Amino acid sequence: MQHNKNGNIFIISAASGTGKTTLVSRLLKNNSDLRVSISHTTRQPREGEQHGVHYHFVPKEEFESLIAQKAFLEHANVFGNYYGTSIAAVNQLSEQGFDVILEIDVQGAEQVRRALPESVSIFILPPSFDILAGRLKSRASDSEEVIATRLAEARHEIEQAFDFDYIVVNEDLDAAEADLLHIIKSGRLKKSAQQGFLTNLLENS
């Protein structure tokens, strides 16, 4: 049972094609005390994406103004578009008692770990590079050259997994989801998370 007032922050990162988005969606669907932080971006919405649901879509000038105000926990420029995680949005969810998932890349994860050393970082791995290559080939009509580039990028991202607190191998979605939930539940029981309850208990003994 969780007795702390504020929720915990969980960073979840993975190489492209590992199934991170599917796993996070399943966690949110099956656990009402979890929320995902909705990032800001300057890119155009894709078909089916909604403002405030998938991303906060903002003009470049507004995003750069927010950078100047130090409004982001982390931000990056990816292929000419900005992406960032709002400090205010994360704090608001945490203060409401929700555990907050930051579904971000390894670069963003490093920034968040520096800003929030109490956060818990999780890296999701594929069972093998062969399986990852198969997933990348099956989900898009990319050329062999593009797939080879993505696999090289994936290897670089996976090398950063050594910096994370936990590693989950996504061989089976049900098992990987269960592993992630075990990590989240254990985070709620850490001394730092239960300190407020412990102090209150002693003060009222």
PDB file of C-alpha atoms in Angstrom:
ATOM      1  CA  MET A   1       0.000   0.000   0.000  1.00  0.00           C
ATOM      2  CA  GLN A   2       1.289   3.455  -0.892  1.00  0.00           C
ATOM      3  CA  HIS A   3       1.026   6.080   1.829  1.00  0.00           C
ATOM      4  CA  ASN A   4       3.063   8.914   0.370  1.00  0.00           C
ATOM      5  CA  LYS A   5       1.182  11.946  -0.864  1.00  0.00           C
ATOM      6  CA  ASN A   6       3.054  12.559  -4.116  1.00  0.00           C
ATOM      7  CA  GLY A   7       3.407  10.032  -6.905  1.00  0.00           C
ATOM      8  CA  ASN A   8       6.765   8.750  -8.165  1.00  0.00           C
ATOM      9  CA  ILE A   9       8.422   9.525 -11.505  1.00  0.00           C
ATOM     10  CA  PHE A  10       9.286   6.611 -13.813  1.00  0.00           C
ATOM     11  CA  ILE A  11      11.392   7.126 -16.941  1.00  0.00           C
ATOM     12  CA  ILE A  12      10.789   4.504 -19.649  1.00  0.00           C
ATOM     13  CA  SER A  13      13.127   4.438 -22.655  1.00  0.00           C
ATOM     14  CA  ALA A  14      13.835   1.962 -25.446  1.00  0.00           C
ATOM     15  CA  ALA A  15      15.234   1.641 -28.928  1.00  0.00           C
ATOM     16  CA  SER A  16      12.772   2.125 -31.798  1.00  0.00           C
ATOM     17  CA  GLY A  17      10.773  -1.034 -32.509  1.00  0.00           C
ATOM     18  CA  THR A  18      11.105  -2.490 -29.000  1.00  0.00           C
ATOM     19  CA  GLY A  19       7.412  -2.088 -28.094  1.00  0.00           C
ATOM     20  CA  LYS A  20       7.715   0.725 -25.536  1.00  0.00           C
ATOM     21  CA  THR A  21       4.585   2.584 -26.647  1.00  0.00           C
ATOM     22  CA  THR A  22       2.467  -0.596 -26.627  1.00  0.00           C
ATOM     23  CA  LEU A  23       3.672  -1.500 -23.120  1.00  0.00           C
ATOM     24  CA  VAL A  24       3.027   1.992 -21.738  1.00  0.00           C
ATOM     25  CA  SER A  25      -0.484   1.979 -23.284  1.00  0.00           C
ATOM     26  CA  ARG A  26      -1.228  -1.347 -21.588  1.00  0.00           C
ATOM     27  CA  LEU A  27       0.027  -0.087 -18.223  1.00  0.00           C
ATOM     28  CA  LEU A  28      -2.180   3.013 -18.438  1.00  0.00           C
ATOM     29  CA  LYS A  29      -5.217   0.985 -19.483  1.00  0.00           C
ATOM     30  CA  ASN A  30      -4.845  -1.500 -16.627  1.00  0.00           C
ATOM     31  CA  ASN A  31      -3.746   0.826 -13.786  1.00  0.00           C
ATOM     32  CA  SER A  32      -5.847   3.855 -12.855  1.00  0.00           C
ATOM     33  CA  ASP A  33      -3.140   5.283 -10.559  1.00  0.00           C
ATOM     34  CA  LEU A  34      -0.687   5.756 -13.440  1.00  0.00           C
ATOM     35  CA  ARG A  35      -0.473   8.706 -15.829  1.00  0.00           C
ATOM     36  CA  VAL A  36       1.828   9.491 -18.732  1.00  0.00           C
ATOM     37  CA  SER A  37       3.237  12.986 -19.073  1.00  0.00           C
ATOM     38  CA  ILE A  38       2.093  14.515 -22.375  1.00  0.00           C
ATOM     39  CA  SER A  39       5.064  16.099 -24.140  1.00  0.00           C
ATOM     40  CA  HIS A  40       5.176  19.395 -26.008  1.00  0.00           C
ATOM     41  CA  THR A  41       6.294  19.352 -29.635  1.00  0.00           C
ATOM     42  CA  THR A  42       6.621  21.747 -32.568  1.00  0.00           C
ATOM     43  CA  ARG A  43       5.984  19.083 -35.224  1.00  0.00           C
ATOM     44  CA  GLN A  44       2.674  18.913 -37.075  1.00  0.00           C
ATOM     45  CA  PRO A  45       0.024  16.466 -35.787  1.00  0.00           C
ATOM     46  CA  ARG A  46      -0.165  13.183 -37.675  1.00  0.00           C
ATOM     47  CA  GLU A  47      -3.485  11.736 -38.782  1.00  0.00           C
ATOM     48  CA  GLY A  48      -5.568  10.790 -35.742  1.00  0.00           C
ATOM     49  CA  GLU A  49      -3.417  12.699 -33.227  1.00  0.00           C
ATOM     50  CA  GLN A  50      -5.175  15.126 -30.899  1.00  0.00           C
ATOM     51  CA  HIS A  51      -3.803  18.204 -29.147  1.00  0.00           C
ATOM     52  CA  GLY A  52      -3.579  17.596 -25.399  1.00  0.00           C
ATOM     53  CA  VAL A  53      -4.010  13.832 -25.811  1.00  0.00           C
ATOM     54  CA  HIS A  54      -0.999  12.634 -27.803  1.00  0.00           C
ATOM     55  CA  TYR A  55       1.075  15.835 -27.594  1.00  0.00           C
ATOM     56  CA  HIS A  56       0.735  19.515 -26.842  1.00  0.00           C
ATOM     57  CA  PHE A  57       1.327  20.874 -30.353  1.00  0.00           C
ATOM     58  CA  VAL A  58       2.809  24.383 -30.102  1.00  0.00           C
ATOM     59  CA  PRO A  59       4.516  26.850 -32.476  1.00  0.00           C
ATOM     60  CA  LYS A  60       8.332  26.978 -32.476  1.00  0.00           C
ATOM     61  CA  GLU A  61       8.310  30.512 -30.984  1.00  0.00           C
ATOM     62  CA  GLU A  62       6.201  29.353 -28.015  1.00  0.00           C
ATOM     63  CA  PHE A  63       8.444  26.341 -27.415  1.00  0.00           C
ATOM     64  CA  GLU A  64      11.594  28.492 -27.473  1.00  0.00           C
ATOM     65  CA  SER A  65       9.949  30.901 -25.044  1.00  0.00           C
ATOM     66  CA  LEU A  66       9.270  27.967 -22.684  1.00  0.00           C
ATOM     67  CA  ILE A  67      12.940  26.898 -22.998  1.00  0.00           C
ATOM     68  CA  ALA A  68      13.987  30.426 -21.998  1.00  0.00           C
ATOM     69  CA  GLN A  69      11.641  30.203 -18.977  1.00  0.00           C
ATOM     70  CA  LYS A  70      13.275  26.871 -17.999  1.00  0.00           C
ATOM     71  CA  ALA A  71       9.835  25.251 -18.184  1.00  0.00           C
ATOM     72  CA  PHE A  72      11.088  21.828 -19.333  1.00  0.00           C
ATOM     73  CA  LEU A  73      12.543  18.922 -17.385  1.00  0.00           C
ATOM     74  CA  GLU A  74      14.120  17.846 -20.664  1.00  0.00           C
ATOM     75  CA  HIS A  75      13.932  18.920 -24.269  1.00  0.00           C
ATOM     76  CA  ALA A  76      15.591  18.063 -27.556  1.00  0.00           C
ATOM     77  CA  ASN A  77      15.592  19.001 -31.211  1.00  0.00           C
ATOM     78  CA  VAL A  78      14.910  15.864 -33.259  1.00  0.00           C
ATOM     79  CA  PHE A  79      15.080  16.164 -37.066  1.00  0.00           C
ATOM     80  CA  GLY A  80      14.242  19.875 -36.869  1.00  0.00           C
ATOM     81  CA  ASN A  81      11.349  19.577 -34.407  1.00  0.00           C
ATOM     82  CA  TYR A  82      11.441  20.291 -30.681  1.00  0.00           C
ATOM     83  CA  TYR A  83      10.147  17.842 -28.070  1.00  0.00           C
ATOM     84  CA  GLY A  84       9.984  18.533 -24.332  1.00  0.00           C
ATOM     85  CA  THR A  85       8.584  17.439 -20.970  1.00  0.00           C
ATOM     86  CA  SER A  86       6.898  20.201 -18.957  1.00  0.00           C
ATOM     87  CA  ILE A  87       7.967  20.519 -15.298  1.00  0.00           C
ATOM     88  CA  ALA A  88       4.555  21.946 -14.354  1.00  0.00           C
ATOM     89  CA  ALA A  89       2.640  19.073 -16.003  1.00  0.00           C
ATOM     90  CA  VAL A  90       4.739  16.398 -14.243  1.00  0.00           C
ATOM     91  CA  ASN A  91       4.471  18.150 -10.863  1.00  0.00           C
ATOM     92  CA  GLN A  92       0.707  18.560 -11.210  1.00  0.00           C
ATOM     93  CA  LEU A  93       0.169  14.835 -11.820  1.00  0.00           C
ATOM     94  CA  SER A  94       2.587  13.834  -9.051  1.00  0.00           C
ATOM     95  CA  GLU A  95       0.949  16.188  -6.538  1.00  0.00           C
ATOM     96  CA  GLN A  96      -2.414  14.587  -7.344  1.00  0.00           C
ATOM     97  CA  GLY A  97      -0.915  11.284  -6.157  1.00  0.00           C
ATOM     98  CA  PHE A  98      -0.437   9.688  -9.577  1.00  0.00           C
ATOM     99  CA  ASP A  99       2.735   7.843 -10.492  1.00  0.00           C
ATOM    100  CA  VAL A 100       3.989   9.569 -13.644  1.00  0.00           C
ATOM    101  CA  ILE A 101       5.552   7.794 -16.626  1.00  0.00           C
ATOM    102  CA  LEU A 102       7.908   9.768 -18.850  1.00  0.00           C
ATOM    103  CA  GLU A 103       8.103   7.903 -22.156  1.00  0.00           C
ATOM    104  CA  ILE A 104      11.242   9.542 -23.555  1.00  0.00           C
ATOM    105  CA  ASP A 105      14.434   8.818 -25.485  1.00  0.00           C
ATOM    106  CA  VAL A 106      17.833   8.163 -23.909  1.00  0.00           C
ATOM    107  CA  GLN A 107      18.938  11.785 -24.335  1.00  0.00           C
ATOM    108  CA  GLY A 108      15.872  13.046 -22.481  1.00  0.00           C
ATOM    109  CA  ALA A 109      16.231  10.339 -19.838  1.00  0.00           C
ATOM    110  CA  GLU A 110      19.735  11.561 -19.006  1.00  0.00           C
ATOM    111  CA  GLN A 111      18.468  15.128 -18.542  1.00  0.00           C
ATOM    112  CA  VAL A 112      15.646  13.969 -16.258  1.00  0.00           C
ATOM    113  CA  ARG A 113      17.978  11.797 -14.141  1.00  0.00           C
ATOM    114  CA  ARG A 114      20.138  14.862 -13.513  1.00  0.00           C
ATOM    115  CA  ALA A 115      17.138  17.067 -12.677  1.00  0.00           C
ATOM    116  CA  LEU A 116      15.268  14.422 -10.647  1.00  0.00           C
ATOM    117  CA  PRO A 117      17.776  12.000  -9.105  1.00  0.00           C
ATOM    118  CA  GLU A 118      14.935  10.345  -7.161  1.00  0.00           C
ATOM    119  CA  SER A 119      13.250   9.245 -10.408  1.00  0.00           C
ATOM    120  CA  VAL A 120      13.356   5.560 -11.426  1.00  0.00           C
ATOM    121  CA  SER A 121      14.672   4.775 -14.919  1.00  0.00           C
ATOM    122  CA  ILE A 122      13.723   1.673 -16.906  1.00  0.00           C
ATOM    123  CA  PHE A 123      15.133   0.578 -20.270  1.00  0.00           C
ATOM    124  CA  ILE A 124      13.209  -1.902 -22.436  1.00  0.00           C
ATOM    125  CA  LEU A 125      15.322  -4.265 -24.545  1.00  0.00           C
ATOM    126  CA  PRO A 126      14.397  -6.497 -27.492  1.00  0.00           C
ATOM    127  CA  PRO A 127      15.181 -10.234 -27.040  1.00  0.00           C
ATOM    128  CA  SER A 128      17.746  -9.994 -29.881  1.00  0.00           C
ATOM    129  CA  PHE A 129      18.803  -7.774 -32.775  1.00  0.00           C
ATOM    130  CA  ASP A 130      17.359 -10.325 -35.213  1.00  0.00           C
ATOM    131  CA  ILE A 131      13.928  -9.982 -33.615  1.00  0.00           C
ATOM    132  CA  LEU A 132      14.256  -6.185 -33.542  1.00  0.00           C
ATOM    133  CA  ALA A 133      15.161  -6.178 -37.260  1.00  0.00           C
ATOM    134  CA  GLY A 134      12.115  -8.357 -37.977  1.00  0.00           C
ATOM    135  CA  ARG A 135       9.846  -5.956 -36.080  1.00  0.00           C
ATOM    136  CA  LEU A 136      11.223  -2.945 -37.941  1.00  0.00           C
ATOM    137  CA  LYS A 137      10.782  -4.694 -41.305  1.00  0.00           C
ATOM    138  CA  SER A 138       7.238  -5.835 -40.544  1.00  0.00           C
ATOM    139  CA  ARG A 139       5.846  -2.522 -39.345  1.00  0.00           C
ATOM    140  CA  ALA A 140       6.902  -0.254 -42.219  1.00  0.00           C
ATOM    141  CA  SER A 141       7.650  -0.229 -45.907  1.00  0.00           C
ATOM    142  CA  ASP A 142      11.135   1.201 -45.371  1.00  0.00           C
ATOM    143  CA  SER A 143      14.056   0.312 -47.610  1.00  0.00           C
ATOM    144  CA  GLU A 144      16.786  -2.062 -46.417  1.00  0.00           C
ATOM    145  CA  GLU A 145      19.080   0.973 -46.154  1.00  0.00           C
ATOM    146  CA  VAL A 146      16.687   2.825 -43.819  1.00  0.00           C
ATOM    147  CA  ILE A 147      16.211  -0.300 -41.693  1.00  0.00           C
ATOM    148  CA  ALA A 148      19.998  -0.743 -41.455  1.00  0.00           C
ATOM    149  CA  THR A 149      20.309   2.889 -40.293  1.00  0.00           C
ATOM    150  CA  ARG A 150      17.590   2.368 -37.691  1.00  0.00           C
ATOM    151  CA  LEU A 151      19.291  -0.768 -36.403  1.00  0.00           C
ATOM    152  CA  ALA A 152      22.582   1.132 -36.064  1.00  0.00           C
ATOM    153  CA  GLU A 153      20.737   3.875 -34.138  1.00  0.00           C
ATOM    154  CA  ALA A 154      19.066   1.205 -31.999  1.00  0.00           C
ATOM    155  CA  ARG A 155      22.436  -0.291 -31.094  1.00  0.00           C
ATOM    156  CA  HIS A 156      23.689   3.146 -30.022  1.00  0.00           C
ATOM    157  CA  GLU A 157      20.553   3.655 -27.884  1.00  0.00           C
ATOM    158  CA  ILE A 158      20.815   0.179 -26.336  1.00  0.00           C
ATOM    159  CA  GLU A 159      24.411   0.938 -25.312  1.00  0.00           C
ATOM    160  CA  GLN A 160      22.953   3.616 -23.009  1.00  0.00           C
ATOM    161  CA  ALA A 161      20.927   0.978 -21.094  1.00  0.00           C
ATOM    162  CA  PHE A 162      23.858   0.572 -18.674  1.00  0.00           C
ATOM    163  CA  ASP A 163      22.929   3.974 -17.194  1.00  0.00           C
ATOM    164  CA  PHE A 164      19.383   2.904 -16.247  1.00  0.00           C
ATOM    165  CA  ASP A 165      18.175   1.506 -12.895  1.00  0.00           C
ATOM    166  CA  TYR A 166      16.212  -1.409 -14.374  1.00  0.00           C
ATOM    167  CA  ILE A 167      16.237  -3.389 -17.608  1.00  0.00           C
ATOM    168  CA  VAL A 168      13.153  -5.232 -18.943  1.00  0.00           C
ATOM    169  CA  VAL A 169      13.371  -7.595 -21.933  1.00  0.00           C
ATOM    170  CA  ASN A 170      10.233  -7.429 -24.085  1.00  0.00           C
ATOM    171  CA  GLU A 171      10.053 -10.975 -25.425  1.00  0.00           C
ATOM    172  CA  ASP A 172       6.441 -11.474 -24.319  1.00  0.00           C
ATOM    173  CA  LEU A 173       4.124  -8.472 -23.852  1.00  0.00           C
ATOM    174  CA  ASP A 174       2.280  -9.913 -20.838  1.00  0.00           C
ATOM    175  CA  ALA A 175       5.525 -10.811 -19.044  1.00  0.00           C
ATOM    176  CA  ALA A 176       7.154  -7.445 -19.853  1.00  0.00           C
ATOM    177  CA  GLU A 177       4.069  -5.560 -18.634  1.00  0.00           C
ATOM    178  CA  ALA A 178       4.127  -7.567 -15.390  1.00  0.00           C
ATOM    179  CA  ASP A 179       7.847  -6.794 -14.944  1.00  0.00           C
ATOM    180  CA  LEU A 180       7.211  -3.065 -15.392  1.00  0.00           C
ATOM    181  CA  LEU A 181       4.371  -3.163 -12.874  1.00  0.00           C
ATOM    182  CA  HIS A 182       6.596  -4.949 -10.312  1.00  0.00           C
ATOM    183  CA  ILE A 183       9.167  -2.146 -10.668  1.00  0.00           C
ATOM    184  CA  ILE A 184       6.502   0.556 -10.269  1.00  0.00           C
ATOM    185  CA  LYS A 185       5.030  -1.131  -7.181  1.00  0.00           C
ATOM    186  CA  SER A 186       8.458  -1.577  -5.593  1.00  0.00           C
ATOM    187  CA  GLY A 187       9.151   2.129  -6.204  1.00  0.00           C
ATOM    188  CA  ARG A 188       6.084   2.986  -4.125  1.00  0.00           C
ATOM    189  CA  LEU A 189       7.491   1.007  -1.183  1.00  0.00           C
ATOM    190  CA  LYS A 190      10.953   2.603  -1.087  1.00  0.00           C
ATOM    191  CA  LYS A 191      11.833   4.379   2.151  1.00  0.00           C
ATOM    192  CA  SER A 192      11.925   7.740   0.358  1.00  0.00           C
ATOM    193  CA  ALA A 193       8.373   7.173  -0.906  1.00  0.00           C
ATOM    194  CA  GLN A 194       7.053   6.074   2.516  1.00  0.00           C
ATOM    195  CA  GLN A 195       8.976   8.597   4.623  1.00  0.00           C
ATOM    196  CA  GLY A 196       6.004  10.936   5.089  1.00  0.00           C
ATOM    197  CA  PHE A 197       3.812   8.110   6.356  1.00  0.00           C
ATOM    198  CA  LEU A 198       6.558   6.825   8.674  1.00  0.00           C
ATOM    199  CA  THR A 199       7.173  10.278  10.164  1.00  0.00           C
ATOM    200  CA  ASN A 200       3.432  10.838  10.664  1.00  0.00           C
ATOM    201  CA  LEU A 201       3.061   7.424  12.286  1.00  0.00           C
ATOM    202  CA  LEU A 202       5.783   8.165  14.827  1.00  0.00           C
ATOM    203  CA  GLU A 203       4.507  11.663  15.543  1.00  0.00           C
ATOM    204  CA  ASN A 204       1.078  10.287  16.373  1.00  0.00           C
ATOM    205  CA  SER A 205       2.259   7.289  18.409  1.00  0.00           C
TER     206      SER A 205
END
